[in-house]
Amino acid sequence: MVVIRDIIITGLLLGGIFALVSVGLSLQYGVGRVMNVAHGEFIMIGSFVTFWLFGSTIHLDPLVSILITAPLTFVIGWILHATLFRRLMDTSPTLDVFEGKSMLASFGLLYVVQNIARIIWGSQNYQVMYLNRTVTGAQIPLNRLVALGVVIVIGVVFYIFLARTRMGKAIRASSQDPTTAGLMGVNINSVLAVCFGLGVAMAGIAGSLLSTLYAIQTSMGLQYTVIAMIVVVLGGLGSVSGAMIGGVVLGIVSQIVTYFQPTWTLIAYYLVFILLLLVRPKGIMGK
Amino acid sequence: MNIKRLTPARWAASGLLLVVFIVLSLLPTLTQGYLVTLLTDILRYVVLTVGWMIFSGPTNYMSLATAAFYGVGFYIAAVFNGPLPFVAVIIIAGAVSFVMALVVGALTLRLRGVYFAIFTFALTLMVTSVVLEVERVVTGTRGRFVVTESTQTAYYAMLIVTIVTLVMAVLIRRSRYGLALQSIGQYEEAAAHSGINVVLTKVMVFAASAFVMGMAGAIIATRRTYIDPGIAFSLNTSFWPVLMALFGGMGNLVGPVIGAAVFTYLGELLLTRFPDLYMLIFGVVLILAIAFMPRGIVGLAEQVWGKIRGGRGAPA
Amino acid sequence: MLEIEGLSTGYGRVQVLWDLCLKVEEGEFVALVGANGAGKTTLLKTISGVIKPWSGSITFLGKRIDTLHANDIVDLGLSHIPEGRKLFTDMSIKENLEMGAYPKRTWKERRETMKWVFSLFPRLEERAGQLARTLSGGEQQMLAMGRGLMSKPRLVIIDEPSNGLAPRVVSEVFDILGSLHKEGITILLVEQNVRQTLATADRAYVLENGRIALQGSCTFLRESDHVRKAYLGL
Amino acid sequence: MHLLEGEGVTRYFGGLAAVSDVDFYVDQGEILGLIGPNGAGKTTLFNLISAALKPKPGRIIFKGRDITPLPAYKICRLGIARTFQTVKIFADVPVIRNVMVGALFGTGHYVSSAQARKKAEEALEFVDLTPLKDIPAGDLTLAQQKRLEMARAIASEPELLLLDELMAGLTPTEVTEAMSDVAQLRSRGITVIMIEHVMQAIMKISDRIIVLDYGKKIAEGTPEEVAANPQVIEVYLGEECDA
Amino acid sequence: MMQDEQDPKTTEESSIASRPVSRRQFLKYAGLAGAAIGASGALGGILSACGGEEETTTTAAPGTTVAAGPTPPAQDKFVIGGARPISGMYAMFEQAHFGPAYKIWVDDMNAAGGINIAGKKLPVELKVYDDQSDLDTCMRLMTKLMEEDKVDWLLGPQSTAFLFAGAGLAQSRGYVLCSAEGGATTLEAEMAKGSLPLFFQFLNYSNHYQLPVFAEIMQELGAKTVSIVYLEDLHGIEYSSQAQLFFPSAGIEILSSTSIPFGIKDVSSIVKKWQGENPDVVCGFVYPEQYILVLQTMIQLDYNPKAYLAGPGGSTEVVYNVFQGAADGIMFEGAWSPKQSPAAQAYYEKFIAKVGDKANVDFWGPLIYGAELEFIQKCIEKAATLDHQKIAEVLRTAHFPTIMSDDMFMTAQILDRSCYAGQIGQWQNGYPQVIDPGAKRTAEIWYPKPTWKEAAKSSTSSTT
């Protein structure tokens, strides 16, 4: 029983982390159709900015540093979309072509971002030690709990943003039918750039928190991109709530497998993913 | 029936091709050393890129499983080279990749667009993890020593596989199956209603492209002394052929060949001249190429040539 | 109000519209009829900025709009109610209407405008919280029209509103178009239902193979053999 | 025995019946017209016959054989070819090779490339596209693309041809030409089912007409019978509203 | 000079498991190629190429320009080349452990006027390519360095797997390969077979010294039980399997041995398992990424074994700093300590000056590499030639004093155990100490290690 309880609790916490690294990608693909292979690189940027601020003289609290990483990464994302991806959109005859090209372009982006970071921060492992204790009484690591909390907050805030605000509604409308949204007066290009920026900002926030959870190094990005891809496909591409559910599913699967045989964990990820794609290609939440 | 289409330009092209192959086949006697190694590597990417193009070019299915098929070939060579003759090993490697692609293709080719790309991507990762775990459990270690072949043996083997790949690519392109593939890529539904067995065609050609990838893997493995799953199934092997094809231009077969050659050589040049900045420059070049050269080097050349000839550029 | 001159456009390499001229005066109710594939929808899409013209000009309220993006054209007071409703099916009726009022100019007044729209389509008000996909075909068309009116347009261009609707509902749609027209809204209507269209509109253009084949008052066209033959098979 | 026969053919899309319990048949050498308002289920019925969709429930029988479970390419090879409402040509492929696809793969027996080319040329001749045979199909006008689809279908040597809005967007002269093409098809022994909005054409050329509305068959008979049917007039032509 | 030339049949790849290529086989390929091209000319070309194959295939090795005897070489510089992981997953090793050592050596050499070959001082040039931590690229670049650039000396590649592949490659090209970075028992077996006469191993690793020494330490401390976690990579697999050999024979029981994959994101179930097993010692044969996760989880769950042995990277101050001193008392594979000797202290300061940040200094490798390069240099100078075969002879038998040891020498192509500064280290108050039994020990062992809280409190870690 204790084992099952542990698996569920740690699985949930891990699921929160997985959801955290995935929501941004889900948004980028869901609205903008960019399967951003460089997603993990922006997580890395968030991590290192947080680490840098933490280590600097102001010794900034990692949670507070989100206030810096989020806008910073948002602007990077916005600019990238307004230049690179918009150009690809304009020059691609069909959506399929755009999806392929944007995926490959983001692969180039991966190289660029990662290597700029390597030149700045080197190749060492670092981590921000923050809240590295458990909630008294229960064996729940505080930093993971905070991460779960943040992803829930992001989820709720984002939900409210989508449901209540003018821009949020425009994003939803654009993801369902961009052409008609344009007929309503929505400037699709700016919505897409904002969405891409938001996706990158979410990666930045995830990075801030990850820097308190795991060793960070400038080559860490791809592994998180892969996790995010799996989670996002599990939950259904483009669904933010799907990313949450996909994250939790993967987290619990991961903990069950780790309990029995840790080296099968990754195999289990891919297996779950591959089976789901074959059985339900649109994901758990997909229509 | 093709004879009437052999215009003087075609004769010249064929002649040039023949000269190129004669030079390539004589090369190891003319020069010894690194050039042969480099050429083997370039030819490897030509095989992978053209192999990838055979299927993904006309159908627009972006396969990222190249590393899986290539890696399987790699592993076959690690296990069987030595006990079995090299030629047999290459053929077995191709055959195993072929069978694997048949199974994978039958399962996945109903997925379209980005789903297919992600699936093949995950497949490569999964094969890596599984092989790694099998090695750990069965052999108690991670990698294997490979019975090596000499530089020249590998070079000639790769040259032959390259020729096989190119011939296969041309034959498929010219044959009815090339037309079928093209139809599938343009309008899968209409292709089915015109009597094309869409599933079988896709799966067979997918498998055929995996065949040459497996062979290329087996040859390169014998140049590596020691291999492990991380080496055999490097993700770069999946992405690079796609980028090379895009870089060279996907319109015809010349594009991927040029793309692979230029890409590999350029990479080498940057890698040795600017080891610190190499990947950064590479990434920038890649992005610029995708954004500004939608039809690759060949497309660009055609456009420039068109402008020179009479101000009328190739249609955009 | 709307003036199109020498307009040519198409998809990819295929030309659909050929050197087309069309005019809609303030307060008019103009219909555009023609066979499937004649280019009616393409024309509307070009007017509203979804498709870029190859050549020619489109002027709306004295302003060239052929170079503008769709979202800027809405802002000027031209609303396009697309074929097949194109509702945001995962959003509620209220939200769909709000999307209609998306331009900054109208967003602030969206509550008042919505009251007006609800008065036109009382059934929508009853179901304001429901998802758009749960509506029946007729209600969906009402919603699409309501949404199109939320931007307080001076000119509404509307594409095949009767498509797939039961006859009773079709007449309802035409009634509403009529009353909108009476409220002073200029209308450019594309329809297959020629009989009813010609009965409601003032003036009509007949589009054939991407060119204007015929134009004139509706009464005239109703008597025209050409129209009768092409559309009614009589 | 009818050439093609459908029994209780039904197909739902998310709770809505696109085609609902339709029985139909067509005999050798007939031209059957299929009419109805937009969204009445005509194209869905074509999709069910050509196996783009499977009827649930329902059966489709071709020359006495139940073809319901067969995949689309086999249906084509058995001799049922079709065109599409929204053209589905291979846009980057030259016109002649578009047609060769039908000849090479659609006939159900081996055809050499040379034979296929010859057949394709004949088919193009038939639809008057011979001068354009070497340009990419995407460069044709929509009307030409429709004809190209017909050529591709003919090249697969069908016994039954499903024509979906062949005449959409044609000028009256072109409609007349298209009508004579269809008549010629019949003289070649090809049975035709056609969906058409151009009434004057379909009324003139069809031997028999089926009217669909909301997925249901509401009328069937000769053109005269159908044209006189008050229900048809109401649903199809819209309520008479006297001004 | 070249082994290959004596036996042309084995061609170039004489080393690990090459197979001669028969003429018959080649004819087969030629036939195939010819058929494929459809041109008899090409067939002839391949046939003649085939003939070429049997004549000579060896490449110009660096020694070929040098005549026998102590005649100075004609060239005017000494190029040392390597394919190194400047980017990718192994880049941290190049950045902190190895790269600086090479640069220091080159600087030192050039400051002294260059390397002295038979009385002629040649300035040293360092040529480093980025292998992107990719074995394929690494092998190609090593080939390029040997065949095209014809460098005078070759640096070993980074990481065990690369070394496996590189050893055979260098052997086949007649190059001496001295490796510090990685190594494993499998390769040792090949060396024992005599198939790698040009390969020399400097770094201490699992069976050859570290685990036996650790077993001795545990015996001394009275530790009876151990639990192991290891990474599913060559290093982890190697160390865990060697532990299975050495620990039981020292009377230490292995309670569990858990393998984990790269990219694992939660190890709490493993730590909880240890809590249940309660071993005296936990060994973590993992890289920093997993080491940080394991340690962090242990701190969170407040699980504190009496001793913890960390794998590669546990010896860097960067990783130590992550825990802000809480890692005090952690033992690590290594090891050396600046306090050991004035030479070690001097080298430590030089190293800091090179990497710019003392947090980046590693206490496993650098001193060994410094000593290795010094040793090699002395051997080359003694050989007074650039002929690798002759240098190898000197390497095999020479004794030289270096910064690490007064008497440095190879035993069966592996650096002798007595020459190392140490095998196992321990962080004490933010300072690395060698804890090998005997004279090399620089401080008493902290056993049991302090609790996480104590350590964090008492530490005078360099971060503060």
PDB file of N, CA and C in Angstrom, chain A residues 169-205:
ATOM      1  N   LYS A 169      -9.466  34.828 -26.348  1.00  0.00           N
ATOM      2  CA  LYS A 169     -10.510  34.334 -27.250  1.00  0.00           C
ATOM      3  C   LYS A 169      -9.998  34.308 -28.684  1.00  0.00           C
ATOM      4  N   ALA A 170      -9.217  35.311 -29.021  1.00  0.00           N
ATOM      5  CA  ALA A 170      -8.665  35.339 -30.381  1.00  0.00           C
ATOM      6  C   ALA A 170      -7.773  34.128 -30.615  1.00  0.00           C
ATOM      7  N   ILE A 171      -7.013  33.750 -29.574  1.00  0.00           N
ATOM      8  CA  ILE A 171      -6.136  32.587 -29.717  1.00  0.00           C
ATOM      9  C   ILE A 171      -6.966  31.328 -29.931  1.00  0.00           C
ATOM     10  N   ARG A 172      -8.020  31.202 -29.131  1.00  0.00           N
ATOM     11  CA  ARG A 172      -8.844  30.002 -29.288  1.00  0.00           C
ATOM     12  C   ARG A 172      -9.487  29.963 -30.670  1.00  0.00           C
ATOM     13  N   ALA A 173     -10.013  31.112 -31.068  1.00  0.00           N
ATOM     14  CA  ALA A 173     -10.650  31.159 -32.375  1.00  0.00           C
ATOM     15  C   ALA A 173      -9.639  30.824 -33.468  1.00  0.00           C
ATOM     16  N   SER A 174      -8.425  31.379 -33.356  1.00  0.00           N
ATOM     17  CA  SER A 174      -7.419  31.146 -34.390  1.00  0.00           C
ATOM     18  C   SER A 174      -7.021  29.685 -34.442  1.00  0.00           C
ATOM     19  N   SER A 175      -6.989  29.030 -33.270  1.00  0.00           N
ATOM     20  CA  SER A 175      -6.561  27.637 -33.309  1.00  0.00           C
ATOM     21  C   SER A 175      -7.646  26.776 -33.944  1.00  0.00           C
ATOM     22  N   GLN A 176      -8.901  27.217 -33.864  1.00  0.00           N
ATOM     23  CA  GLN A 176      -9.952  26.416 -34.497  1.00  0.00           C
ATOM     24  C   GLN A 176     -10.067  26.694 -35.985  1.00  0.00           C
ATOM     25  N   ASP A 177      -9.973  27.952 -36.346  1.00  0.00           N
ATOM     26  CA  ASP A 177     -10.163  28.311 -37.752  1.00  0.00           C
ATOM     27  C   ASP A 177      -9.505  29.661 -38.023  1.00  0.00           C
ATOM     28  N   PRO A 178      -8.237  29.622 -38.384  1.00  0.00           N
ATOM     29  CA  PRO A 178      -7.499  30.880 -38.542  1.00  0.00           C
ATOM     30  C   PRO A 178      -8.107  31.809 -39.590  1.00  0.00           C
ATOM     31  N   THR A 179      -8.585  31.245 -40.689  1.00  0.00           N
ATOM     32  CA  THR A 179      -9.105  32.107 -41.748  1.00  0.00           C
ATOM     33  C   THR A 179     -10.319  32.886 -41.258  1.00  0.00           C
ATOM     34  N   THR A 180     -11.239  32.170 -40.630  1.00  0.00           N
ATOM     35  CA  THR A 180     -12.438  32.839 -40.147  1.00  0.00           C
ATOM     36  C   THR A 180     -12.095  33.825 -39.048  1.00  0.00           C
ATOM     37  N   ALA A 181     -11.124  33.459 -38.189  1.00  0.00           N
ATOM     38  CA  ALA A 181     -10.706  34.406 -37.162  1.00  0.00           C
ATOM     39  C   ALA A 181     -10.226  35.693 -37.824  1.00  0.00           C
ATOM     40  N   GLY A 182      -9.544  35.550 -38.943  1.00  0.00           N
ATOM     41  CA  GLY A 182      -9.104  36.733 -39.688  1.00  0.00           C
ATOM     42  C   GLY A 182     -10.292  37.557 -40.142  1.00  0.00           C
ATOM     43  N   LEU A 183     -11.340  36.882 -40.577  1.00  0.00           N
ATOM     44  CA  LEU A 183     -12.539  37.597 -41.022  1.00  0.00           C
ATOM     45  C   LEU A 183     -13.200  38.351 -39.880  1.00  0.00           C
ATOM     46  N   MET A 184     -12.932  37.905 -38.650  1.00  0.00           N
ATOM     47  CA  MET A 184     -13.497  38.586 -37.487  1.00  0.00           C
ATOM     48  C   MET A 184     -12.668  39.806 -37.102  1.00  0.00           C
ATOM     49  N   GLY A 185     -11.538  39.972 -37.767  1.00  0.00           N
ATOM     50  CA  GLY A 185     -10.690  41.116 -37.444  1.00  0.00           C
ATOM     51  C   GLY A 185      -9.469  40.739 -36.636  1.00  0.00           C
ATOM     52  N   VAL A 186      -9.261  39.437 -36.449  1.00  0.00           N
ATOM     53  CA  VAL A 186      -8.089  39.010 -35.688  1.00  0.00           C
ATOM     54  C   VAL A 186      -6.864  39.061 -36.599  1.00  0.00           C
ATOM     55  N   ASN A 187      -5.829  39.710 -36.136  1.00  0.00           N
ATOM     56  CA  ASN A 187      -4.583  39.717 -36.895  1.00  0.00           C
ATOM     57  C   ASN A 187      -3.837  38.416 -36.595  1.00  0.00           C
ATOM     58  N   ILE A 188      -3.982  37.465 -37.512  1.00  0.00           N
ATOM     59  CA  ILE A 188      -3.469  36.124 -37.266  1.00  0.00           C
ATOM     60  C   ILE A 188      -1.984  36.146 -36.978  1.00  0.00           C
ATOM     61  N   ASN A 189      -1.254  36.907 -37.762  1.00  0.00           N
ATOM     62  CA  ASN A 189       0.193  36.934 -37.565  1.00  0.00           C
ATOM     63  C   ASN A 189       0.558  37.337 -36.155  1.00  0.00           C
ATOM     64  N   SER A 190      -0.140  38.348 -35.639  1.00  0.00           N
ATOM     65  CA  SER A 190       0.244  38.794 -34.299  1.00  0.00           C
ATOM     66  C   SER A 190      -0.207  37.782 -33.260  1.00  0.00           C
ATOM     67  N   VAL A 191      -1.356  37.158 -33.474  1.00  0.00           N
ATOM     68  CA  VAL A 191      -1.799  36.124 -32.529  1.00  0.00           C
ATOM     69  C   VAL A 191      -0.805  34.967 -32.510  1.00  0.00           C
ATOM     70  N   LEU A 192      -0.377  34.559 -33.687  1.00  0.00           N
ATOM     71  CA  LEU A 192       0.562  33.441 -33.747  1.00  0.00           C
ATOM     72  C   LEU A 192       1.876  33.793 -33.069  1.00  0.00           C
ATOM     73  N   ALA A 193       2.329  35.028 -33.296  1.00  0.00           N
ATOM     74  CA  ALA A 193       3.586  35.432 -32.668  1.00  0.00           C
ATOM     75  C   ALA A 193       3.426  35.470 -31.152  1.00  0.00           C
ATOM     76  N   VAL A 194       2.288  35.967 -30.681  1.00  0.00           N
ATOM     77  CA  VAL A 194       2.046  35.995 -29.240  1.00  0.00           C
ATOM     78  C   VAL A 194       2.008  34.569 -28.688  1.00  0.00           C
ATOM     79  N   CYS A 195       1.324  33.696 -29.391  1.00  0.00           N
ATOM     80  CA  CYS A 195       1.236  32.303 -28.941  1.00  0.00           C
ATOM     81  C   CYS A 195       2.606  31.655 -28.882  1.00  0.00           C
ATOM     82  N   PHE A 196       3.374  31.869 -29.918  1.00  0.00           N
ATOM     83  CA  PHE A 196       4.703  31.269 -29.930  1.00  0.00           C
ATOM     84  C   PHE A 196       5.519  31.832 -28.772  1.00  0.00           C
ATOM     85  N   GLY A 197       5.400  33.167 -28.594  1.00  0.00           N
ATOM     86  CA  GLY A 197       6.086  33.808 -27.473  1.00  0.00           C
ATOM     87  C   GLY A 197       5.634  33.214 -26.148  1.00  0.00           C
ATOM     88  N   LEU A 198       4.329  33.020 -25.982  1.00  0.00           N
ATOM     89  CA  LEU A 198       3.826  32.436 -24.741  1.00  0.00           C
ATOM     90  C   LEU A 198       4.384  31.029 -24.540  1.00  0.00           C
ATOM     91  N   GLY A 199       4.423  30.273 -25.645  1.00  0.00           N
ATOM     92  CA  GLY A 199       4.971  28.919 -25.544  1.00  0.00           C
ATOM     93  C   GLY A 199       6.424  28.947 -25.077  1.00  0.00           C
ATOM     94  N   VAL A 200       7.196  29.853 -25.667  1.00  0.00           N
ATOM     95  CA  VAL A 200       8.600  29.954 -25.271  1.00  0.00           C
ATOM     96  C   VAL A 200       8.692  30.441 -23.833  1.00  0.00           C
ATOM     97  N   ALA A 201       7.807  31.376 -23.455  1.00  0.00           N
ATOM     98  CA  ALA A 201       7.825  31.877 -22.079  1.00  0.00           C
ATOM     99  C   ALA A 201       7.528  30.746 -21.098  1.00  0.00           C
ATOM    100  N   MET A 202       6.615  29.867 -21.476  1.00  0.00           N
ATOM    101  CA  MET A 202       6.318  28.736 -20.599  1.00  0.00           C
ATOM    102  C   MET A 202       7.531  27.827 -20.468  1.00  0.00           C
ATOM    103  N   ALA A 203       8.256  27.688 -21.570  1.00  0.00           N
ATOM    104  CA  ALA A 203       9.511  26.931 -21.489  1.00  0.00           C
ATOM    105  C   ALA A 203      10.463  27.634 -20.535  1.00  0.00           C
ATOM    106  N   GLY A 204      10.507  28.959 -20.615  1.00  0.00           N
ATOM    107  CA  GLY A 204      11.391  29.724 -19.730  1.00  0.00           C
ATOM    108  C   GLY A 204      11.026  29.514 -18.268  1.00  0.00           C
ATOM    109  N   ILE A 205       9.733  29.569 -17.988  1.00  0.00           N
ATOM    110  CA  ILE A 205       9.278  29.359 -16.605  1.00  0.00           C
ATOM    111  C   ILE A 205       9.649  27.947 -16.156  1.00  0.00           C
TER     112      ILE A 205
END
